[in-house]
């Protein structure tokens, strides 16, 4: 078999995995890890699920409940199966997912492509089909798949792609055998081997880096990385920027120490970049400020756009020259299309409030020579019609999120005659100079 044949086979398999009918849109929901780590019980988690319902976030779309690491005993049973921890789940895992389902949630679970999970519990390498059956028998429909405790190369004779392919094959075989929808797969590969290049062949999302932390420098670093790979996102396949740090997560010193403006920037960037939105905050004590961010219907509507799967991408770096790698000061000006208008995100990476502006024609999605009605996705107000330029005041580490809609031709006689000067010409071939 030639190398070309092998490559074509991988591409064909990946295309089938991508178009398997699940995960067209990014998920919204809750993840247990940043809030609890390994310290939880079924009752504690169901309290969080009930709080999500009570706050109206289930109705807003947060309908996935993700059980992360540490749910099982440290060793498999004599039959080789993973066993739920009876102290954490005294009524069994099936009873837990049934309770979630009654509340309106789809249940997700965690495993690993190595011998053990990152927390040291049984991983799924060599047991992919067995574990997938266990997970689905328990009632789980979503699988976060991590990358710890990797077997030796001479054992796997595969790289990370091949180790993940084993679970993809198990998912496809199980769906075919049971005539059920495939389990949705979220690759937690940490960006080690550029999953934004190949991840769409295997799963519906892929982590682009390490675990998030609740401080601005961590967020800006993730946004910086995302600015170079944002175009990888599409329907059924997307960059995963990791868990939402909006509210008290219990992680860090002090926990959840983002300012309100930083939290808004965090949520806006994750949503408009079409990342999964998985809360890991204490929803039982959620503040009105936290809820006002998480329930922003205008931004969630774009995140869940049924007709446009792509994310926003940078059109100008702003503080830095374009394409500058700077974890402290990532790209500041972003744009994209949506079913509801042209989306623009302006991010202030500096430590003080700034006036920030852009020319409408810098956005690829805008038509030159026309005015645009400006709608603010945070104030939920219509702010008049813009011709040529838009200027916004953005607080330190804050964000402006705008929706632009065509308002017709711009007035006659506006100069310069071209919003962008490059190659602007009169009919006789003379260049127009601004």
Coordinates of C-alpha atoms in Angstrom, one line a residue:
X1 CA 0.0 0.0 0.0
X2 CA 1.5 3.4 -1.0
X3 CA 1.7 6.4 1.3
X4 CA -0.7 8.2 -1.0
X5 CA -3.3 5.4 -0.6
X6 CA -2.9 5.5 3.2
X7 CA -3.4 9.3 3.2
X8 CA -6.5 9.1 1.0
X9 CA -7.9 6.4 3.2
X10 CA -7.4 8.6 6.3
X11 CA -9.1 11.5 4.5
X12 CA -12.0 9.4 3.5
X13 CA -12.5 8.1 7.0
X14 CA -12.3 11.5 8.5
X15 CA -14.9 12.9 6.1
X16 CA -17.3 10.3 7.2
X17 CA -16.6 10.9 10.8
X18 CA -17.2 14.6 10.4
X19 CA -20.5 14.2 8.6
X20 CA -22.0 11.8 11.1
X21 CA -25.0 13.8 11.9
X22 CA -24.1 15.1 15.4
X23 CA -22.6 18.3 16.6
X24 CA -23.4 20.7 13.8
X25 CA -23.5 23.6 16.2
X26 CA -21.2 24.3 19.2
X27 CA -22.5 22.9 22.5
X28 CA -23.6 25.0 25.4
X29 CA -23.8 23.6 28.9
X30 CA -21.9 22.8 32.1
X31 CA -18.5 21.1 32.8
X32 CA -17.7 19.8 36.3
X33 CA -13.9 20.2 36.2
X34 CA -12.9 23.8 37.0
X35 CA -15.5 24.1 39.8
X36 CA -15.1 20.7 41.5
X37 CA -12.1 18.8 40.1
X38 CA -12.5 15.4 41.7
X39 CA -14.5 16.6 44.7
X40 CA -18.2 16.0 43.9
X41 CA -21.1 13.6 44.3
X42 CA -24.2 13.0 42.2
X43 CA -26.3 15.1 44.6
X44 CA -23.9 18.0 44.4
X45 CA -23.9 17.9 40.6
X46 CA -27.7 17.7 40.4
X47 CA -27.9 20.8 42.5
X48 CA -25.9 22.6 39.9
X49 CA -28.1 21.2 37.1
X50 CA -31.2 22.4 39.0
X51 CA -29.7 25.9 39.4
X52 CA -29.0 26.1 35.7
X53 CA -32.7 25.3 35.1
X54 CA -33.9 27.8 37.8
X55 CA -31.8 30.6 36.4
X56 CA -33.3 30.1 32.9
X57 CA -30.0 29.1 31.3
X58 CA -31.4 25.7 30.2
X59 CA -34.0 27.6 28.2
X60 CA -31.2 29.8 26.8
X61 CA -29.6 26.7 25.3
X62 CA -27.2 25.4 28.0
X63 CA -28.5 21.8 27.8
X64 CA -25.4 19.7 27.9
X65 CA -24.1 18.5 31.3
X66 CA -20.5 17.3 31.1
X67 CA -19.1 15.0 33.8
X68 CA -15.4 15.3 33.7
X69 CA -12.6 13.2 35.4
X70 CA -12.7 11.2 38.6
X71 CA -16.1 9.5 38.4
X72 CA -14.9 5.9 38.5
X73 CA -13.0 3.5 40.7
X74 CA -9.2 3.5 40.2
X75 CA -9.3 0.0 38.6
X76 CA -11.6 -1.9 36.3
X77 CA -13.7 -4.9 37.5
X78 CA -12.8 -8.5 36.8
X79 CA -14.7 -8.3 33.5
X80 CA -12.6 -5.4 32.4
X81 CA -15.3 -2.7 32.7
X82 CA -15.0 0.8 34.2
X83 CA -17.0 1.0 37.4
X84 CA -18.6 4.2 38.7
X85 CA -17.5 5.3 42.2
X86 CA -20.3 4.1 44.5
X87 CA -19.5 6.8 47.0
X88 CA -20.1 9.5 44.4
X89 CA -22.9 7.7 42.6
X90 CA -24.6 5.6 45.2
X91 CA -27.6 5.0 43.0
X92 CA -25.5 4.2 39.9
X93 CA -24.5 6.2 36.9
X94 CA -27.7 5.4 34.9
X95 CA -29.8 6.9 37.7
X96 CA -27.6 10.0 37.5
X97 CA -28.0 10.5 33.7
X98 CA -31.7 9.7 34.0
X99 CA -32.1 12.5 36.5
X100 CA -30.2 14.9 34.2
X101 CA -32.5 13.8 31.3
X102 CA -35.6 14.5 33.3
X103 CA -34.3 18.1 33.9
X104 CA -33.8 18.5 30.2
X105 CA -30.0 17.9 29.8
X106 CA -28.0 15.7 27.5
X107 CA -25.2 14.0 29.5
X108 CA -21.6 14.0 28.6
X109 CA -18.7 12.0 30.0
X110 CA -14.9 12.0 30.0
X111 CA -12.2 9.5 29.1
X112 CA -8.7 9.3 27.7
X113 CA -6.8 7.8 24.7
X114 CA -4.1 6.5 27.0
X115 CA -3.8 3.9 29.8
X116 CA -5.3 6.3 32.4
X117 CA -7.1 9.6 32.5
X118 CA -5.2 12.7 33.5
X119 CA -6.5 12.2 37.1
X120 CA -5.2 8.6 37.2
X121 CA -8.4 6.7 36.6
X122 CA -8.9 4.0 33.9
X123 CA -8.3 5.4 30.3
X124 CA -9.7 3.8 27.2
X125 CA -6.7 2.8 25.2
X126 CA -7.2 -0.9 24.2
X127 CA -10.8 -0.7 25.6
X128 CA -12.4 1.7 23.2
X129 CA -15.4 -0.4 22.2
X130 CA -15.9 -1.7 25.7
X131 CA -15.8 1.7 27.3
X132 CA -18.0 3.3 24.6
X133 CA -20.7 0.6 25.3
X134 CA -20.4 1.3 29.1
X135 CA -20.8 5.0 28.5
X136 CA -23.8 4.7 26.2
X137 CA -25.4 2.1 28.5
X138 CA -25.0 4.6 31.3
X139 CA -26.8 7.2 29.2
X140 CA -24.1 9.4 27.9
X141 CA -24.2 11.0 24.4
X142 CA -21.1 13.2 24.4
X143 CA -17.5 12.2 25.1
X144 CA -14.5 14.5 26.0
X145 CA -11.4 12.5 25.1
X146 CA -8.1 13.5 26.7
X147 CA -4.5 12.7 26.0
X148 CA -2.6 11.5 29.2
X149 CA -0.7 8.4 30.0
X150 CA 0.2 7.6 26.4
X151 CA 1.5 4.1 25.6
X152 CA 5.0 3.7 24.2
X153 CA 5.4 4.3 20.5
X154 CA 6.4 0.7 19.9
X155 CA 3.1 -0.4 21.5
X156 CA 0.8 2.0 19.5
X157 CA 2.8 2.5 16.4
X158 CA 0.5 5.5 16.0
X159 CA 0.7 9.1 16.8
X160 CA -2.2 11.1 18.5
X161 CA -4.2 11.0 15.3
X162 CA -4.2 7.2 15.2
X163 CA -4.9 6.8 18.9
X164 CA -8.0 9.0 18.5
X165 CA -9.0 7.2 15.4
X166 CA -9.5 4.1 17.5
X167 CA -12.3 5.7 19.4
X168 CA -13.8 7.3 16.2
X169 CA -14.0 3.7 14.8
X170 CA -15.6 2.4 18.0
X171 CA -18.2 5.2 17.9
X172 CA -19.0 4.5 14.2
X173 CA -19.3 0.8 14.8
X174 CA -21.5 1.2 17.9
X175 CA -23.8 3.6 16.0
X176 CA -24.1 1.2 13.1
X177 CA -24.7 -1.8 15.3
X178 CA -27.3 -0.2 17.6
X179 CA -28.9 2.1 14.9
X180 CA -28.5 5.0 17.2
X181 CA -26.9 8.5 16.7
X182 CA -23.2 8.5 17.1
X183 CA -21.7 9.8 20.3
X184 CA -20.4 13.3 19.8
X185 CA -16.6 13.4 20.2
X186 CA -14.6 16.4 21.7
X187 CA -10.9 16.0 21.3
X188 CA -8.9 17.3 24.3
X189 CA -5.4 17.2 22.6
X190 CA -4.2 20.6 24.0
X191 CA -3.0 21.8 20.6
X192 CA 0.2 19.6 20.9
X193 CA 0.0 18.4 17.2
X194 CA -2.0 21.1 15.6
X195 CA -5.5 19.5 15.8
X196 CA -7.0 22.5 13.9
X197 CA -5.4 20.9 10.8
X198 CA -6.7 17.4 11.2
X199 CA -9.3 17.5 14.0
X200 CA -12.3 17.9 11.7
X201 CA -11.6 14.4 10.3
X202 CA -12.2 12.8 13.7
X203 CA -14.4 14.9 16.0
X204 CA -16.7 17.8 16.3
X205 CA -14.3 20.0 18.3
X206 CA -10.7 20.1 19.4
X207 CA -8.9 21.8 22.2
X208 CA -6.3 24.3 20.9
X209 CA -4.2 24.5 24.1
X210 CA -3.7 23.7 27.8
X211 CA -6.2 24.2 30.6
X212 CA -7.7 27.7 31.0
X213 CA -7.2 29.8 34.2
X214 CA -9.4 32.7 35.5
X215 CA -7.1 35.6 34.9
X216 CA -6.7 38.0 31.9
X217 CA -3.3 36.9 30.8
X218 CA -4.6 33.3 30.3
X219 CA -7.5 34.5 28.3
X220 CA -5.4 36.9 26.1
X221 CA -3.0 34.1 25.4
X222 CA -5.8 31.8 24.2
X223 CA -7.2 34.5 22.0
X224 CA -3.8 35.2 20.6
X225 CA -3.5 31.5 19.5
X226 CA -7.0 31.5 18.2
X227 CA -6.3 34.5 16.0
X228 CA -4.1 32.5 13.7
X229 CA -6.4 29.5 13.4
X230 CA -9.9 31.0 13.6
X231 CA -10.7 30.1 10.0
X232 CA -10.5 26.3 10.9
X233 CA -14.0 26.5 12.5
X234 CA -17.1 25.5 10.5
X235 CA -20.3 23.5 11.0
X236 CA -19.6 20.2 12.9
X237 CA -16.0 21.1 13.5
X238 CA -14.5 23.9 15.6
X239 CA -11.7 25.1 17.7
X240 CA -12.4 24.6 21.4
X241 CA -10.9 27.4 23.6
X242 CA -11.7 25.5 26.8
X243 CA -14.2 26.0 29.6
X244 CA -15.9 29.3 30.4
X245 CA -14.4 31.2 33.4
X246 CA -17.4 33.5 34.0
X247 CA -18.3 33.7 37.6
X248 CA -16.8 31.9 40.7
X249 CA -15.0 28.8 39.3
X250 CA -13.2 27.8 42.5
X251 CA -9.9 27.7 40.5
X252 CA -6.9 30.1 41.0
X253 CA -5.9 32.6 43.6
X254 CA -8.2 34.3 44.2
X255 CA -10.9 32.2 42.4
X256 CA -12.6 33.7 39.4
X257 CA -10.7 36.9 39.6
X258 CA -11.8 38.4 36.2
X259 CA -13.3 41.8 36.2
X260 CA -16.8 42.2 34.8
X261 CA -15.4 43.7 31.6
X262 CA -12.9 40.9 31.2
X263 CA -15.6 38.3 31.7
X264 CA -17.7 40.0 29.0
X265 CA -14.7 39.9 26.7
X266 CA -14.1 36.2 27.5
X267 CA -17.7 35.2 26.8
X268 CA -17.9 37.4 23.6
X269 CA -14.7 36.0 22.1
X270 CA -15.6 32.4 22.9
X271 CA -19.1 32.8 21.5
X272 CA -18.2 34.6 18.3
X273 CA -15.3 32.3 17.7
X274 CA -17.9 29.5 17.9
X275 CA -16.2 27.6 20.7
X276 CA -18.2 25.3 22.9
X277 CA -19.6 27.3 25.8
X278 CA -19.3 25.1 28.9
X279 CA -19.9 26.9 32.2
X280 CA -17.8 25.7 35.2
X281 CA -19.0 28.2 37.8
X282 CA -21.0 27.7 40.9
X283 CA -24.5 28.3 39.4
X284 CA -26.2 27.9 42.8
X285 CA -24.6 31.2 43.9
X286 CA -24.4 32.9 40.5
X287 CA -24.7 36.7 40.7
X288 CA -26.9 38.9 38.5
X289 CA -23.7 40.1 36.7
X290 CA -22.7 36.5 35.9
X291 CA -26.1 35.6 34.6
X292 CA -26.3 38.8 32.5
X293 CA -23.2 37.7 30.6
X294 CA -24.2 34.0 30.2
X295 CA -27.7 34.8 29.0
X296 CA -26.9 37.4 26.4
X297 CA -29.4 36.3 23.8
X298 CA -28.0 38.4 21.0
X299 CA -24.6 36.9 21.2
X300 CA -25.9 33.4 21.8
X301 CA -28.1 33.7 18.7
X302 CA -24.9 34.2 16.6
X303 CA -23.1 31.4 18.4
X304 CA -26.0 29.1 17.5
X305 CA -26.5 30.5 14.0
X306 CA -28.1 27.6 12.0
X307 CA -27.0 28.9 8.6
X308 CA -23.4 30.3 9.2
X309 CA -20.9 28.0 10.9
X310 CA -17.8 30.1 10.5
X311 CA -16.3 32.1 13.3
X312 CA -15.2 35.7 13.3
X313 CA -11.6 36.2 12.2
X314 CA -9.1 39.1 12.6
X315 CA -9.1 41.9 10.0
X316 CA -6.5 44.0 11.9
X317 CA -4.3 43.3 14.8
X318 CA -4.5 46.9 16.0
X319 CA -2.0 47.4 18.8
X320 CA 0.6 45.2 17.0
X321 CA 1.4 44.9 13.3
X322 CA -0.8 42.3 11.6
X323 CA 0.1 38.6 12.3
X324 CA 2.2 39.5 15.3
X325 CA 2.4 36.7 17.9
X326 CA 1.8 38.3 21.2
X327 CA 0.0 36.5 24.1
X328 CA -0.4 39.7 26.0
X329 CA -1.8 41.7 23.1
X330 CA -3.7 39.5 20.6
X331 CA -5.6 40.7 17.5
X332 CA -8.1 43.5 18.5
X333 CA -10.3 43.8 15.4
X334 CA -12.4 40.8 14.2
X335 CA -15.2 40.3 11.8
X336 CA -17.5 37.6 10.3
X337 CA -20.8 36.9 8.7
X338 CA -24.0 35.8 10.3
X339 CA -27.6 35.2 9.3
X340 CA -28.4 38.5 11.2
X341 CA -25.8 40.8 9.7
X342 CA -22.1 41.5 9.7
X343 CA -20.5 40.8 13.1
X344 CA -17.6 42.9 14.4
X345 CA -15.7 42.4 17.6
X346 CA -13.4 45.1 19.0
X347 CA -11.2 43.9 21.8
X348 CA -9.2 46.3 24.0
X349 CA -6.0 44.4 25.1
X350 CA -4.6 47.4 27.0
X351 CA -4.9 48.3 30.6
X352 CA -6.8 51.6 30.1
X353 CA -9.9 52.7 28.3
X354 CA -9.4 53.6 24.6
X355 CA -11.3 55.1 21.7
X356 CA -11.0 52.4 19.0
X357 CA -12.2 52.7 15.4
X358 CA -12.2 51.0 12.0
X359 CA -13.2 51.6 8.4
X360 CA -16.2 49.7 7.4
X361 CA -14.5 48.4 4.3
X362 CA -11.9 46.6 6.4
X363 CA -14.5 43.9 7.0
X364 CA -14.6 41.5 4.1
X365 CA -18.3 41.0 4.7
X366 CA -19.2 44.7 4.2
X367 CA -20.2 46.3 0.9
X368 CA -18.3 49.4 0.0
X369 CA -20.1 52.6 -0.8
X370 CA -23.0 51.8 1.5
X371 CA -24.1 52.8 5.0
X372 CA -24.6 50.3 7.8
X373 CA -27.0 50.4 10.7
X374 CA -25.1 49.7 13.9
X375 CA -26.6 47.4 16.6
X376 CA -24.8 46.9 19.9
X377 CA -24.9 43.3 21.0
X378 CA -24.3 44.2 24.7
X379 CA -26.5 47.3 25.2
X380 CA -29.1 45.8 22.8
X381 CA -29.6 49.2 21.2
X382 CA -29.6 50.6 17.6
X383 CA -26.9 53.3 17.4
X384 CA -27.6 55.0 14.1
X385 CA -26.2 54.5 10.7
X386 CA -22.4 54.5 10.0
X387 CA -20.8 55.8 6.8
X388 CA -17.2 54.8 6.2
X389 CA -16.1 54.6 9.9
X390 CA -17.1 53.4 13.3
X391 CA -15.6 54.5 16.6
X392 CA -16.3 52.9 20.0
X393 CA -15.1 53.5 23.5
X394 CA -13.8 50.2 25.0
X395 CA -12.8 49.8 28.7
X396 CA -9.6 48.2 29.7
X397 CA -9.6 44.5 28.7
X398 CA -13.1 45.1 27.5
X399 CA -15.0 44.4 24.3
X400 CA -17.4 46.0 21.9
X401 CA -19.6 43.6 19.8
X402 CA -21.5 45.1 16.9
X403 CA -24.0 43.8 14.3
X404 CA -24.0 45.8 11.1
X405 CA -26.9 45.7 8.6
X406 CA -27.0 47.4 5.2
X407 CA -28.8 50.7 5.3
X408 CA -28.6 51.6 1.6
X409 CA -26.2 53.7 -0.5
X410 CA -24.0 56.2 1.2
X411 CA -24.7 60.0 0.5
X412 CA -23.4 61.5 -2.7
X413 CA -20.1 63.4 -2.6
X414 CA -18.4 61.7 0.3
X415 CA -14.7 61.8 0.0
X416 CA -12.3 60.1 -0.2
X417 CA -14.0 58.2 -3.1
X418 CA -12.7 54.9 -1.9
X419 CA -12.8 53.7 1.7
X420 CA -9.6 51.9 1.0
X421 CA -7.1 53.8 -1.0
X422 CA -5.3 50.8 -2.6
X423 CA -5.7 50.8 -6.4
X424 CA -8.6 53.3 -6.3
X425 CA -9.0 54.7 -9.8
X426 CA -10.9 57.1 -12.0
X427 CA -12.5 55.7 -15.2
X428 CA -9.7 57.1 -17.3
X429 CA -7.2 55.0 -15.4
X430 CA -5.8 57.8 -13.2
X431 CA -5.2 56.7 -9.6
X432 CA -7.2 58.5 -6.9
X433 CA -5.0 59.5 -4.0
X434 CA -6.4 60.0 -0.5

